Amino acid sequence: MASFPVLHEDNHVLAVNKPAGLLTQSAVAGDENCLDLAREYIRERYDKQGNVYLGLVHRLDRNVSGAVLFARTSKAASRLTRAFAQRTVQKHYLAVVEGDALDEASLENRLGPRAEGRGVCERPDGKSALLRYRCLGRARGRSWLEVRLETGRKHQIRAQLALAGLPLVGDPLYGARARAIARPALHSWWLALPHPIGERGELTVTAPVPQDLRALVASLGWAIPEGPSILGSA
């Protein structure tokens, strides 16, 4: 499926590179979404009849691209869900932001829904949100970041970077001024976690950077890193 690249596949796990603009899971019946497309892929590839089981264990925002994992069995779903909840999944993103970022930083905020509706903001009763970033390059008032996400809150990277004065390029909801790209410049790039079937060791998935973000990065004179540089826990 050229428009829906499979990154990893075995009897227990399916990992795909979700394009920006595609929902991870439908919000309204009939919406095209990653979960249904993945089910159809399994049905066609293995000539399965009837319902295809595929467990959703995490999500990406509609306009964020990159690696999404699905469980192919209920046992794998339970174990993968626990791994995300217990923060044993290493989640690395690539992002282009407005502003000059520090060489590296840890950000901690409490995030909850905005009173006026769309998005999240910092609020005393919010949930703890933690991430780390490392600056990979700076040019023309923008910065190229590798982000390690330690928790998994709604809009977390978008909101926390904006609170730090570094809104994602292409993300007016969180204060971006210019739209050099037609969606938030954020990509779920690299995941590593214990395989849900223990004897298989560690599962590592890398999602190639899509053309729109690749073009933005190249226009600023930066390169796509070969692998993650932020290791260990926050």
mmCIF file of C-alpha atoms in Angstrom:
data_model
loop_
_atom_site.group_PDB
_atom_site.id
_atom_site.type_symbol
_atom_site.label_atom_id
_atom_site.label_comp_id
_atom_site.label_asym_id
_atom_site.label_seq_id
_atom_site.Cartn_x
_atom_site.Cartn_y
_atom_site.Cartn_z
ATOM 1 C CA MET A 1 0.000 0.000 0.000
ATOM 2 C CA ALA A 2 2.146 2.847 -1.306
ATOM 3 C CA SER A 3 -0.044 5.569 0.274
ATOM 4 C CA PHE A 4 -0.126 3.773 3.612
ATOM 5 C CA PRO A 5 3.372 2.334 4.184
ATOM 6 C CA VAL A 6 3.739 -0.646 6.516
ATOM 7 C CA LEU A 7 6.818 -0.213 8.727
ATOM 8 C CA HIS A 8 6.693 -3.507 10.634
ATOM 9 C CA GLU A 9 4.478 -6.552 10.533
ATOM 10 C CA ASP A 10 4.404 -9.827 12.437
ATOM 11 C CA ASN A 11 1.733 -12.070 13.949
ATOM 12 C CA HIS A 12 1.266 -9.744 16.930
ATOM 13 C CA VAL A 13 2.030 -6.158 15.824
ATOM 14 C CA LEU A 14 1.400 -3.944 12.815
ATOM 15 C CA ALA A 15 3.169 -0.585 12.518
ATOM 16 C CA VAL A 16 2.308 1.922 9.787
ATOM 17 C CA ASN A 17 3.444 5.382 8.718
ATOM 18 C CA LYS A 18 0.280 7.477 9.031
ATOM 19 C CA PRO A 19 0.090 10.399 6.603
ATOM 20 C CA ALA A 20 -0.877 13.838 7.891
ATOM 21 C CA GLY A 21 -4.570 14.531 7.396
ATOM 22 C CA LEU A 22 -5.709 10.991 8.176
ATOM 23 C CA LEU A 23 -7.539 10.289 11.435
ATOM 24 C CA THR A 24 -6.045 7.523 13.583
ATOM 25 C CA GLN A 25 -9.571 6.369 14.451
ATOM 26 C CA SER A 26 -12.902 7.576 13.109
ATOM 27 C CA ALA A 27 -14.739 10.242 15.084
ATOM 28 C CA VAL A 28 -17.895 9.945 12.959
ATOM 29 C CA ALA A 29 -19.104 6.869 11.105
ATOM 30 C CA GLY A 30 -17.809 6.895 7.562
ATOM 31 C CA ASP A 31 -14.680 8.963 8.210
ATOM 32 C CA GLU A 32 -11.619 7.525 6.477
ATOM 33 C CA ASN A 33 -9.166 6.541 9.178
ATOM 34 C CA CYS A 34 -5.937 4.673 9.810
ATOM 35 C CA LEU A 35 -7.467 1.874 11.884
ATOM 36 C CA ASP A 36 -10.004 0.878 9.229
ATOM 37 C CA LEU A 37 -7.412 1.082 6.445
ATOM 38 C CA ALA A 38 -5.078 -1.124 8.472
ATOM 39 C CA ARG A 39 -7.851 -3.670 8.999
ATOM 40 C CA GLU A 40 -8.526 -3.698 5.266
ATOM 41 C CA TYR A 41 -4.822 -4.209 4.604
ATOM 42 C CA ILE A 42 -4.776 -7.278 6.884
ATOM 43 C CA ARG A 43 -7.996 -8.600 5.341
ATOM 44 C CA GLU A 44 -6.630 -8.352 1.794
ATOM 45 C CA ARG A 45 -3.100 -9.521 2.554
ATOM 46 C CA TYR A 46 -4.196 -12.666 4.384
ATOM 47 C CA ASP A 47 -7.511 -13.213 2.581
ATOM 48 C CA LYS A 48 -9.382 -13.091 5.877
ATOM 49 C CA GLN A 49 -13.145 -13.461 5.963
ATOM 50 C CA GLY A 50 -15.395 -11.625 8.406
ATOM 51 C CA ASN A 51 -14.170 -9.185 11.048
ATOM 52 C CA VAL A 52 -10.443 -8.523 11.415
ATOM 53 C CA TYR A 53 -9.183 -7.877 14.952
ATOM 54 C CA LEU A 54 -6.847 -4.902 15.271
ATOM 55 C CA GLY A 55 -6.313 -3.164 18.601
ATOM 56 C CA LEU A 56 -5.647 0.574 18.817
ATOM 57 C CA VAL A 57 -3.056 1.210 21.550
ATOM 58 C CA HIS A 58 -2.145 4.880 20.958
ATOM 59 C CA ARG A 59 -3.091 7.785 18.684
ATOM 60 C CA LEU A 60 -1.637 10.644 16.679
ATOM 61 C CA ASP A 61 -3.416 13.928 15.988
ATOM 62 C CA ARG A 62 -5.056 14.020 12.569
ATOM 63 C CA ASN A 63 -2.511 16.457 11.108
ATOM 64 C CA VAL A 64 0.552 14.780 12.623
ATOM 65 C CA SER A 65 2.339 12.183 10.507
ATOM 66 C CA GLY A 66 4.345 9.149 11.508
ATOM 67 C CA ALA A 67 4.544 5.810 13.264
ATOM 68 C CA VAL A 68 1.380 4.250 14.679
ATOM 69 C CA LEU A 69 1.268 0.794 16.281
ATOM 70 C CA PHE A 70 -1.661 -1.621 16.208
ATOM 71 C CA ALA A 71 -2.034 -4.927 18.040
ATOM 72 C CA ARG A 72 -3.047 -7.966 15.999
ATOM 73 C CA THR A 73 -4.120 -10.038 19.027
ATOM 74 C CA SER A 74 -5.912 -9.231 22.276
ATOM 75 C CA LYS A 75 -2.869 -10.370 24.278
ATOM 76 C CA ALA A 76 -0.620 -8.008 22.337
ATOM 77 C CA ALA A 77 -3.167 -5.195 22.776
ATOM 78 C CA SER A 78 -3.176 -5.616 26.550
ATOM 79 C CA ARG A 79 0.621 -5.665 26.754
ATOM 80 C CA LEU A 80 1.141 -2.753 24.372
ATOM 81 C CA THR A 81 -1.452 -0.647 26.190
ATOM 82 C CA ARG A 82 0.346 -1.377 29.465
ATOM 83 C CA ALA A 83 3.718 -0.464 27.916
ATOM 84 C CA PHE A 84 2.415 2.953 26.838
ATOM 85 C CA ALA A 85 0.776 3.526 30.243
ATOM 86 C CA GLN A 86 3.949 2.536 32.114
ATOM 87 C CA ARG A 87 6.155 4.692 29.838
ATOM 88 C CA THR A 88 8.329 1.816 28.647
ATOM 89 C CA VAL A 89 7.847 2.975 25.051
ATOM 90 C CA GLN A 90 10.500 5.384 23.765
ATOM 91 C CA LYS A 91 8.703 7.946 21.575
ATOM 92 C CA HIS A 92 10.820 10.300 19.478
ATOM 93 C CA TYR A 93 9.417 13.029 17.232
ATOM 94 C CA LEU A 94 10.928 15.520 14.798
ATOM 95 C CA ALA A 95 9.622 19.087 14.786
ATOM 96 C CA VAL A 96 10.271 22.488 13.212
ATOM 97 C CA VAL A 97 9.381 25.376 15.515
ATOM 98 C CA GLU A 98 9.350 29.151 15.415
ATOM 99 C CA GLY A 99 12.017 30.745 17.602
ATOM 100 C CA ASP A 100 15.554 29.938 18.727
ATOM 101 C CA ALA A 101 15.443 26.856 20.944
ATOM 102 C CA LEU A 102 17.930 26.068 23.697
ATOM 103 C CA ASP A 103 20.493 23.380 22.909
ATOM 104 C CA GLU A 104 18.396 21.019 25.018
ATOM 105 C CA ALA A 105 15.695 21.289 27.652
ATOM 106 C CA SER A 106 13.116 19.387 29.675
ATOM 107 C CA LEU A 107 9.601 20.803 29.798
ATOM 108 C CA GLU A 108 7.031 19.986 32.451
ATOM 109 C CA ASN A 109 3.507 21.413 32.528
ATOM 110 C CA ARG A 110 0.033 20.509 33.691
ATOM 111 C CA LEU A 111 -2.287 20.428 30.676
ATOM 112 C CA GLY A 112 -6.060 20.458 30.450
ATOM 113 C CA PRO A 113 -8.796 21.541 28.034
ATOM 114 C CA ARG A 114 -9.117 25.192 27.105
ATOM 115 C CA ALA A 115 -12.252 26.761 28.542
ATOM 116 C CA GLU A 116 -13.144 28.196 25.131
ATOM 117 C CA GLY A 117 -13.006 24.824 23.416
ATOM 118 C CA ARG A 118 -10.354 23.629 20.925
ATOM 119 C CA GLY A 119 -6.929 22.662 22.210
ATOM 120 C CA VAL A 120 -5.304 22.446 25.621
ATOM 121 C CA CYS A 121 -3.599 24.900 27.946
ATOM 122 C CA GLU A 122 -1.687 24.980 31.208
ATOM 123 C CA ARG A 123 -4.003 24.799 34.219
ATOM 124 C CA PRO A 124 -3.562 23.825 37.890
ATOM 125 C CA ASP A 125 -5.964 20.889 37.620
ATOM 126 C CA GLY A 126 -4.378 19.590 34.405
ATOM 127 C CA LYS A 127 -2.537 16.309 33.922
ATOM 128 C CA SER A 128 1.240 16.178 34.229
ATOM 129 C CA ALA A 129 2.987 16.450 30.847
ATOM 130 C CA LEU A 130 6.710 15.872 30.408
ATOM 131 C CA LEU A 131 8.991 15.969 27.379
ATOM 132 C CA ARG A 132 12.623 16.561 26.495
ATOM 133 C CA TYR A 133 14.014 18.144 23.364
ATOM 134 C CA ARG A 134 17.364 18.597 21.694
ATOM 135 C CA CYS A 135 18.014 21.276 19.090
ATOM 136 C CA LEU A 136 19.419 19.846 15.845
ATOM 137 C CA GLY A 137 19.729 23.170 14.007
ATOM 138 C CA ARG A 138 18.711 26.843 13.879
ATOM 139 C CA ALA A 139 18.089 29.043 10.850
ATOM 140 C CA ARG A 140 16.110 32.199 10.026
ATOM 141 C CA GLY A 141 14.304 32.324 13.353
ATOM 142 C CA ARG A 142 13.338 28.656 13.340
ATOM 143 C CA SER A 143 14.679 25.587 15.106
ATOM 144 C CA TRP A 144 14.860 21.902 14.185
ATOM 145 C CA LEU A 145 14.124 19.677 17.173
ATOM 146 C CA GLU A 146 14.227 16.063 18.208
ATOM 147 C CA VAL A 147 11.598 15.579 20.917
ATOM 148 C CA ARG A 148 11.341 12.670 23.317
ATOM 149 C CA LEU A 149 7.809 12.387 24.655
ATOM 150 C CA GLU A 150 7.675 10.983 28.188
ATOM 151 C CA THR A 151 3.920 11.205 28.750
ATOM 152 C CA GLY A 152 1.074 10.986 26.242
ATOM 153 C CA ARG A 153 -1.357 13.886 26.660
ATOM 154 C CA LYS A 154 -3.641 15.387 24.041
ATOM 155 C CA HIS A 155 -1.753 17.915 21.874
ATOM 156 C CA GLN A 156 1.131 17.617 24.325
ATOM 157 C CA ILE A 157 4.090 18.478 22.095
ATOM 158 C CA ARG A 158 2.172 21.230 20.329
ATOM 159 C CA ALA A 159 1.057 22.851 23.583
ATOM 160 C CA GLN A 160 4.263 22.466 25.590
ATOM 161 C CA LEU A 161 6.524 23.831 22.866
ATOM 162 C CA ALA A 162 4.140 26.778 22.403
ATOM 163 C CA LEU A 163 4.205 27.440 26.158
ATOM 164 C CA ALA A 164 8.015 27.513 25.900
ATOM 165 C CA GLY A 165 7.783 30.163 23.165
ATOM 166 C CA LEU A 166 8.423 27.652 20.384
ATOM 167 C CA PRO A 167 5.155 27.040 18.504
ATOM 168 C CA LEU A 168 5.288 24.468 15.743
ATOM 169 C CA VAL A 169 5.579 25.936 12.270
ATOM 170 C CA GLY A 170 2.185 25.506 10.570
ATOM 171 C CA ASP A 171 0.214 25.330 13.834
ATOM 172 C CA PRO A 172 -1.878 28.531 14.230
ATOM 173 C CA LEU A 173 -3.994 26.893 16.954
ATOM 174 C CA TYR A 174 -0.940 27.220 19.216
ATOM 175 C CA GLY A 175 0.323 30.582 18.000
ATOM 176 C CA ALA A 176 2.368 29.946 14.848
ATOM 177 C CA ARG A 177 2.645 33.157 12.814
ATOM 178 C CA ALA A 178 3.519 31.778 9.369
ATOM 179 C CA ARG A 179 2.385 28.675 7.483
ATOM 180 C CA ALA A 180 5.460 27.455 5.619
ATOM 181 C CA ILE A 181 3.810 24.042 5.745
ATOM 182 C CA ALA A 182 0.082 23.275 5.580
ATOM 183 C CA ARG A 183 -0.093 21.441 8.917
ATOM 184 C CA PRO A 184 1.867 21.306 12.197
ATOM 185 C CA ALA A 185 5.503 20.491 11.400
ATOM 186 C CA LEU A 186 5.566 17.421 13.629
ATOM 187 C CA HIS A 187 6.364 13.787 12.796
ATOM 188 C CA SER A 188 6.282 10.645 14.966
ATOM 189 C CA TRP A 189 9.669 9.394 13.867
ATOM 190 C CA TRP A 190 11.027 6.569 16.024
ATOM 191 C CA LEU A 191 9.505 4.122 18.521
ATOM 192 C CA ALA A 192 11.242 1.485 20.616
ATOM 193 C CA LEU A 193 9.617 -0.858 23.114
ATOM 194 C CA PRO A 194 9.731 -4.419 24.414
ATOM 195 C CA HIS A 195 7.967 -6.649 21.911
ATOM 196 C CA PRO A 196 4.646 -7.781 23.449
ATOM 197 C CA ILE A 197 5.826 -11.368 23.011
ATOM 198 C CA GLY A 198 8.820 -11.290 25.341
ATOM 199 C CA GLU A 199 11.189 -13.697 23.606
ATOM 200 C CA ARG A 200 11.217 -11.450 20.531
ATOM 201 C CA GLY A 201 13.251 -8.781 22.353
ATOM 202 C CA GLU A 202 12.950 -5.084 21.502
ATOM 203 C CA LEU A 203 10.790 -3.767 18.693
ATOM 204 C CA THR A 204 12.113 -0.655 16.935
ATOM 205 C CA VAL A 205 10.173 1.237 14.287
ATOM 206 C CA THR A 206 11.378 4.206 12.203
ATOM 207 C CA ALA A 207 8.923 6.203 10.085
ATOM 208 C CA PRO A 208 10.495 7.994 7.099
ATOM 209 C CA VAL A 209 9.896 11.750 7.127
ATOM 210 C CA PRO A 210 7.190 12.759 4.583
ATOM 211 C CA GLN A 211 7.920 15.008 1.636
ATOM 212 C CA ASP A 212 6.248 18.172 2.969
ATOM 213 C CA LEU A 213 8.322 18.203 6.150
ATOM 214 C CA ARG A 214 11.442 17.000 4.323
ATOM 215 C CA ALA A 215 11.157 19.937 1.902
ATOM 216 C CA LEU A 216 10.787 22.437 4.764
ATOM 217 C CA VAL A 217 13.824 20.994 6.532
ATOM 218 C CA ALA A 218 15.915 21.082 3.329
ATOM 219 C CA SER A 219 14.909 24.697 2.642
ATOM 220 C CA LEU A 220 16.417 25.652 6.001
ATOM 221 C CA GLY A 221 19.653 23.775 5.321
ATOM 222 C CA TRP A 222 19.134 20.935 7.772
ATOM 223 C CA ALA A 223 19.410 17.165 7.423
ATOM 224 C CA ILE A 224 17.248 14.322 8.687
ATOM 225 C CA PRO A 225 19.108 12.587 11.563
ATOM 226 C CA GLU A 226 20.095 8.963 11.171
ATOM 227 C CA GLY A 227 18.806 7.946 14.581
ATOM 228 C CA PRO A 228 17.701 9.304 17.969
ATOM 229 C CA SER A 229 20.148 11.155 20.190
ATOM 230 C CA ILE A 230 18.038 11.598 23.345
ATOM 231 C CA LEU A 231 18.479 8.411 25.319
ATOM 232 C CA GLY A 232 17.380 7.309 28.784
ATOM 233 C CA SER A 233 14.418 8.578 30.744
ATOM 234 C CA ALA A 234 13.703 12.183 31.656
#
